[in-house]
Structure formats: structure tokens, C-alpha cells
CSV table of C-alpha atoms in Angstrom, one decimal:
chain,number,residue,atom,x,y,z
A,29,UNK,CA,0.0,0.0,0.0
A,30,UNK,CA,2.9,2.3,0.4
A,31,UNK,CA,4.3,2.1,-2.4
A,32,UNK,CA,0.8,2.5,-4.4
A,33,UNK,CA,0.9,5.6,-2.1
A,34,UNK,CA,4.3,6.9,-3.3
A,35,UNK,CA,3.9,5.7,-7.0
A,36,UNK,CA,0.7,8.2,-7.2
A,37,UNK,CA,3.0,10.9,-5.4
A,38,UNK,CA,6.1,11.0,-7.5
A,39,UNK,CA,4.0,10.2,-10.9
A,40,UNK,CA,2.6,14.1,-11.4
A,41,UNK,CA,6.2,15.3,-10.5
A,42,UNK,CA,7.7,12.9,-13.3
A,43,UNK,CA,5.2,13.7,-15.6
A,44,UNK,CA,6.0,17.7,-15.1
A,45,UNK,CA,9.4,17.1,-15.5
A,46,UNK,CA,8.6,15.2,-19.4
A,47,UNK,CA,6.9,17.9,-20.9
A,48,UNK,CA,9.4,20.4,-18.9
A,49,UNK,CA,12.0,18.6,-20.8
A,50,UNK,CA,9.5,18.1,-24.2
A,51,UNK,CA,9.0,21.7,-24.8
A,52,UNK,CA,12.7,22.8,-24.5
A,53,UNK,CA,14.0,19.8,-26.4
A,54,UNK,CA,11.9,21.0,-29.1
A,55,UNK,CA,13.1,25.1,-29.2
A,56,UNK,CA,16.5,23.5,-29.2
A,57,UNK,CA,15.7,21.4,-32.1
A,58,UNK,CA,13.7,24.1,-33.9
A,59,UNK,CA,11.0,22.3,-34.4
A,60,UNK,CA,7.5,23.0,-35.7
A,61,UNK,CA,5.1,24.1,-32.2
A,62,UNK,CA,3.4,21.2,-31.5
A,63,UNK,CA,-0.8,22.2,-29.6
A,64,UNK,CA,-1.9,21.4,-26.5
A,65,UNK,CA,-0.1,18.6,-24.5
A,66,UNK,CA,2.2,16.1,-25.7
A,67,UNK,CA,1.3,13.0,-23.3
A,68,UNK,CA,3.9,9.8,-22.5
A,69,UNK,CA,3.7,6.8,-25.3
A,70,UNK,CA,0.2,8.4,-26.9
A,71,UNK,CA,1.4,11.6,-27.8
A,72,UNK,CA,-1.4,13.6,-29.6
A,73,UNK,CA,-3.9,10.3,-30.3
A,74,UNK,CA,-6.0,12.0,-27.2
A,75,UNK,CA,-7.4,14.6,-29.5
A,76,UNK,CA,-8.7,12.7,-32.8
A,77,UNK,CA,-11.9,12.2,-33.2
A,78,UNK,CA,-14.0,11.1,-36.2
A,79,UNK,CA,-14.7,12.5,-38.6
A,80,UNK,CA,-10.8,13.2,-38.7
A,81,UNK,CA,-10.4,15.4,-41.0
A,82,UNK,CA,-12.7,17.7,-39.4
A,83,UNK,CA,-10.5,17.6,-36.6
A,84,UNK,CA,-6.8,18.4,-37.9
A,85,UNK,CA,-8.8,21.2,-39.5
A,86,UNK,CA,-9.7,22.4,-36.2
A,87,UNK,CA,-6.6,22.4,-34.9
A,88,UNK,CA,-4.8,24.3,-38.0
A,89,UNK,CA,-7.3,26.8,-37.2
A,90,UNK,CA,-6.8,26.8,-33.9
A,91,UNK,CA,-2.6,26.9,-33.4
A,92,UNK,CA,-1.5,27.8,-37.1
A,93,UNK,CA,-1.0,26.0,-40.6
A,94,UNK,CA,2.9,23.9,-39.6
A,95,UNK,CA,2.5,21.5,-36.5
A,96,UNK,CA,4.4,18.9,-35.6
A,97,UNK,CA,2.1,16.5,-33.8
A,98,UNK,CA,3.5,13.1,-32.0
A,99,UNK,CA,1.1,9.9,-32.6
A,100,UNK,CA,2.5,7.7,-30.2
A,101,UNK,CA,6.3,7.0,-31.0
A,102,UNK,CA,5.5,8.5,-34.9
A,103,UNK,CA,6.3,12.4,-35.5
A,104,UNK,CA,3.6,13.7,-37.7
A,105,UNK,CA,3.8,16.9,-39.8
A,106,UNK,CA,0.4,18.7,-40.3
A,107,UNK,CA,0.3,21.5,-43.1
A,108,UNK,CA,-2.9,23.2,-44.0
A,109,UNK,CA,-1.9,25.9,-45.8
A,110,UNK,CA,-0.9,25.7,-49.8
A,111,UNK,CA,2.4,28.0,-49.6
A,112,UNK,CA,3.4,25.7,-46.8
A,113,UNK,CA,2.5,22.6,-49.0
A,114,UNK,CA,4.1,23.5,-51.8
A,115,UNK,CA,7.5,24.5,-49.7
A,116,UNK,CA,7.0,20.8,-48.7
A,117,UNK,CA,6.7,19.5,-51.9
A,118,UNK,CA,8.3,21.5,-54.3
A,119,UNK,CA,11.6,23.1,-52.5
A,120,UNK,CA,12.1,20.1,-50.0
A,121,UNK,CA,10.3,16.8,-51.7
A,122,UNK,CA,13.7,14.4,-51.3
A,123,UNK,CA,13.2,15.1,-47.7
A,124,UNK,CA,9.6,13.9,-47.5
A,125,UNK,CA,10.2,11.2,-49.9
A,126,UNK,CA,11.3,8.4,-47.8
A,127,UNK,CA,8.9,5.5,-46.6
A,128,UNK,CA,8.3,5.1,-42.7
A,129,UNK,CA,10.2,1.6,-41.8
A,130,UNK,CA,7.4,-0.1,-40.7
A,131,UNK,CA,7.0,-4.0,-39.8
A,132,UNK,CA,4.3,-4.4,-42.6
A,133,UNK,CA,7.5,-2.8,-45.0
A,134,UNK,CA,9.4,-5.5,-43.8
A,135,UNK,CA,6.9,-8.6,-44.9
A,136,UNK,CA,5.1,-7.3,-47.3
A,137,UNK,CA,7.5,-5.0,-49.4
A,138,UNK,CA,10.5,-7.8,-49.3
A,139,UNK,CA,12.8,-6.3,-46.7
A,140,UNK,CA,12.0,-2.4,-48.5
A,141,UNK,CA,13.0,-3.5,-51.5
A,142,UNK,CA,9.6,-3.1,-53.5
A,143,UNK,CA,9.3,0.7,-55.3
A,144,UNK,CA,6.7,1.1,-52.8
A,145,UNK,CA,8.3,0.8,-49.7
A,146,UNK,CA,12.1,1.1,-50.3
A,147,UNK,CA,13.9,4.8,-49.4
A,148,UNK,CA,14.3,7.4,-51.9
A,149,UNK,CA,17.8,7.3,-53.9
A,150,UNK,CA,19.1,5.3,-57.1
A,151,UNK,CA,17.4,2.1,-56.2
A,152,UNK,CA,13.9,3.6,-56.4
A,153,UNK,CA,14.8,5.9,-59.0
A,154,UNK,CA,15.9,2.4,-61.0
A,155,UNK,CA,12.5,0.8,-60.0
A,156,UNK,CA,10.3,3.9,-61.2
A,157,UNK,CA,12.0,4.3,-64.1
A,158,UNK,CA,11.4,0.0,-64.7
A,159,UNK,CA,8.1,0.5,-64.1
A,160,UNK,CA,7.3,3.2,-66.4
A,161,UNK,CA,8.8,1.5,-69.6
A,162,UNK,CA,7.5,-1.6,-68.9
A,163,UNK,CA,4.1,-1.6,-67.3
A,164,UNK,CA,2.8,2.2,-67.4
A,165,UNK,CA,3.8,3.2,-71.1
A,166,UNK,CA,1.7,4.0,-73.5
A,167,UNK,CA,2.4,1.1,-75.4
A,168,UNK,CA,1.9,-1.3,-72.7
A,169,UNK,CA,-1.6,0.1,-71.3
A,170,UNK,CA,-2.7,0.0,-75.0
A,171,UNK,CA,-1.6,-3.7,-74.7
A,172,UNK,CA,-4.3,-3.9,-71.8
A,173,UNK,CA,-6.8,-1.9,-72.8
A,174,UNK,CA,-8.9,-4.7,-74.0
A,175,UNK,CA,-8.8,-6.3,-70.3
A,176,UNK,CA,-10.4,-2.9,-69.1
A,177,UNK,CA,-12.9,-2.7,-71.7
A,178,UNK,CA,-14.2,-6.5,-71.5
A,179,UNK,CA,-14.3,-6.2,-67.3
A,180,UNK,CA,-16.5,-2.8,-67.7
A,181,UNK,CA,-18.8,-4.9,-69.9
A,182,UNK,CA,-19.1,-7.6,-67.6
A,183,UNK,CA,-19.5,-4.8,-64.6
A,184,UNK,CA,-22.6,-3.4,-66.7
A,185,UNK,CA,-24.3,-6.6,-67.4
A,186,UNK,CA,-24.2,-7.3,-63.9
A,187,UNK,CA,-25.3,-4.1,-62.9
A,188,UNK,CA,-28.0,-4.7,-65.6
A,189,UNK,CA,-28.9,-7.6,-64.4
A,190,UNK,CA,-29.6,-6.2,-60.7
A,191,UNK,CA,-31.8,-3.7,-62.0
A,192,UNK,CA,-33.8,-6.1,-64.2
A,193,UNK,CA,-34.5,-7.9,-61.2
A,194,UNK,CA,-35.1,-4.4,-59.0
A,195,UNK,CA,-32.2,-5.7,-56.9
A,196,UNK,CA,-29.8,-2.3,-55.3
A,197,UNK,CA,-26.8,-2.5,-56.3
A,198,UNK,CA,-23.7,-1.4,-54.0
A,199,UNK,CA,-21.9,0.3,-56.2
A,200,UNK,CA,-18.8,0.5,-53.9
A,201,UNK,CA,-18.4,-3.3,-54.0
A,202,UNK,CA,-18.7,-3.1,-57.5
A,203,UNK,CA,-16.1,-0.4,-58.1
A,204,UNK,CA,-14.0,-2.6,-55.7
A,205,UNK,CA,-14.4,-5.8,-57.8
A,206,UNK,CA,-13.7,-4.0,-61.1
A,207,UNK,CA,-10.3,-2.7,-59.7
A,208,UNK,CA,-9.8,-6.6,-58.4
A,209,UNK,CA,-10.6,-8.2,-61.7
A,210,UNK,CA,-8.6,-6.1,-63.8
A,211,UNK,CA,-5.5,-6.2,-61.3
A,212,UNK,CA,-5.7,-9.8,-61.1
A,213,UNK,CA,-5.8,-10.2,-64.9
A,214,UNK,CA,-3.0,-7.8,-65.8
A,215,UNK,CA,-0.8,-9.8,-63.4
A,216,UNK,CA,-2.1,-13.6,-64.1
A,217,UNK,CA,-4.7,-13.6,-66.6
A,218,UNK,CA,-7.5,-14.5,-65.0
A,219,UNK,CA,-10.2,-12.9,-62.9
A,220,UNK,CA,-12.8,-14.8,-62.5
A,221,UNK,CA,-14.2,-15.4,-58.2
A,222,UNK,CA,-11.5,-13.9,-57.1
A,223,UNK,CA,-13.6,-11.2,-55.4
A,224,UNK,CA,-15.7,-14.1,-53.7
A,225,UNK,CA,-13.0,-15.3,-52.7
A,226,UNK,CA,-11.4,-12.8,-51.0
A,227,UNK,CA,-14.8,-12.2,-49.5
A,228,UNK,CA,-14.8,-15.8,-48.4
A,229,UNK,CA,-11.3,-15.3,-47.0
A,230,UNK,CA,-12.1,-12.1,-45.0
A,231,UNK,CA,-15.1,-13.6,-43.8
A,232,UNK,CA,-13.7,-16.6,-42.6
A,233,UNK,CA,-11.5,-14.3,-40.7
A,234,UNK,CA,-14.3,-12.4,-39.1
A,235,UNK,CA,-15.3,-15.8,-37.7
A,236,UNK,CA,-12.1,-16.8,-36.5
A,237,UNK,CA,-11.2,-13.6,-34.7
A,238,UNK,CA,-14.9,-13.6,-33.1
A,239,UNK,CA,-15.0,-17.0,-32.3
């Protein structure tokens, strides 16, 4: 019981001295001000709220258009205004254009090698200029365009076939399988259930996880 007592004493103390030691850290650094308080391991996730961009638009309002917020251990940079966007994008893009290391980098993007997760620098530069010859060129997309057209006939008899039957159609879903079906023939040449099954498959999962 006493050290409960004198864990709830010296815990206001220690938190005083972190943001003491936050706010100075950060003049010394020159960093962008940061709103409100900066709390231990959460950071700023306290103050969103949904819808979310209603929310960083209150605080740009609120405390200026350059804030450096903290979600948990990540250092977010919120910019509202377009003279500060373009600075960011125009003036100082190679600094913005690295990829967080994340775990998900890691598995999914083969160690960061992938264009999509991999740092900026002559690697990447390679990859995008790879993939603009070989799979976004005119010539190439031409190659495809048949695959698009014969999935947005298909799309339209199904859609068709809903309102025949004064069915509603979600036309999210149907969006979504499009993009599926003509992904998954570009890359193997064949579309057909895949969106079941990935429905199946995340489905499947909802059962798992619940159960």
C-alpha cells in the first residue's frame, strides 16, 4: 500500500518534468510548435476524433497551418496551408520522400525493396523508371486496354442484371471488384471469383477472430 501511495505521489512530478524537458528539447531542435499537451507513449492520439479530418482542421485553425504532432512514438507533420504545402513539396520533396520503416514494409515489401516501400535514392529511382517502360507506357496500357474494356462490360451486365430484377446495387463493391478483376488479370490472366473469394477469405476471418 505504500508504495501505491508513493507511485501516485512522484507520478505528477515525473510527468511535469517530461513535458518540462518536451517543450525545451523541441526550441533546441527548432522544431514546428506542437498544440496542446504532448502526453507519455500516446502523444497527440488523445485529440482525434472522427470524422478526422474535421478535426486536424480544427486544430490548424486553432494553433496555425505547420504542426508537428507526436502519434505515439511516430512524428507527424500537419500543413494546412498551400504555400506551406508547396515548400514541402516542391523546395524540400527528397526530404519527404522516404517510406516510414514499418514491420508491414518489412513482410510485405521484401525487406523495403519493393518501389513502394524502399527509401528514396538510385534504387527507387531504377524501379520507377522500370516500371514506367515496362508496365505504365503508352504502349503497354494499350496492350491492356482490351482487359479494361471486357471487365467494364461484364460490370454493366451485372449491374443490368440487378436492376432487371429491382435488386440495389452497391456500387462500392462493384467499383472494388472491377479494380480486383482487372489487377488480377494484368498480373495472371484470369479474374474470374477472385472477389468471392477474398470475401470468403475475410469472412472466414471475421469468424475466426470472433470465435
Amino acid at each position: 500500500m505504500e508504495h501505491i501511495f508513493t507511485l501516485f505521489l512522484y507520478a505528477p512530478l515525473l510527468l511535469s518534468l517530461y513535458i518540462i524537458t518536451k517543450h525545451f528539447l523541441r526550441k533546441l531542435r527548432n522544431n514546428p510548435p506542437a498544440p496542446f499537451l504532448t502526453l507519455p507513449i500516446i502523444g497527440h492520439l488523445y485529440l482525434l476524433k472522427k470524422p478526422l479530418q474535421r478535426t486536424l482542421a480544427k486544430i490548424s485553425n486553432s494553433h496555425g497551418s505547420v504542426l508537428l504532432l507526436e502519434f505515439g512514438s511516430r512524428k507527424v507533420l500537419l500543413v494546412s496551408s498551400s504555400s506551406a504545402a508547396e515548400e514541402c513539396f516542391t523546395k524540400n520533396d527528397t526530404v519527404f520522400a522516404n517510406r516510414p520503416r514499418l514491420m508491414s514494409g518489412k513482410i510485405l515489401g521484401y525487406n523495403f525493396t519493393s518501389l513502394v516501400w524502399c527509401s528514396y535514392g538510385d534504387y527507387w529511382r531504377n524501379l520507377r523508371r522500370i516500371t514506367s517502360v515496362e508496365i505504365f507506357s503508352p504502349h503497354r496500357l494499350q496492350m491492356l486496354h482490351g482487359i479494361r474494356v471486357d471487365e467494364v462490360k461484364s460490370m454493366v451486365k451485372r449491374i443490368n442484371s440487378f436492376a432487371m430484377a429491382e435488386k440495389c446495387v452497391d456500387m462500392k463493391s462493384v467499383f472494388f471488384e472491377l479494380m480486383l478483376n482487372v489487377m488480377m488479370r494484368t498480373i495472371a490472366g484470369k479474374s474470374r471469383n477472385f472477389f468471392q473469394q477474398v470475401c470468403q477469405i475475410s469472412t472466414l476471418k471475421l469468424q475466426c477472430n470472433s470465435s
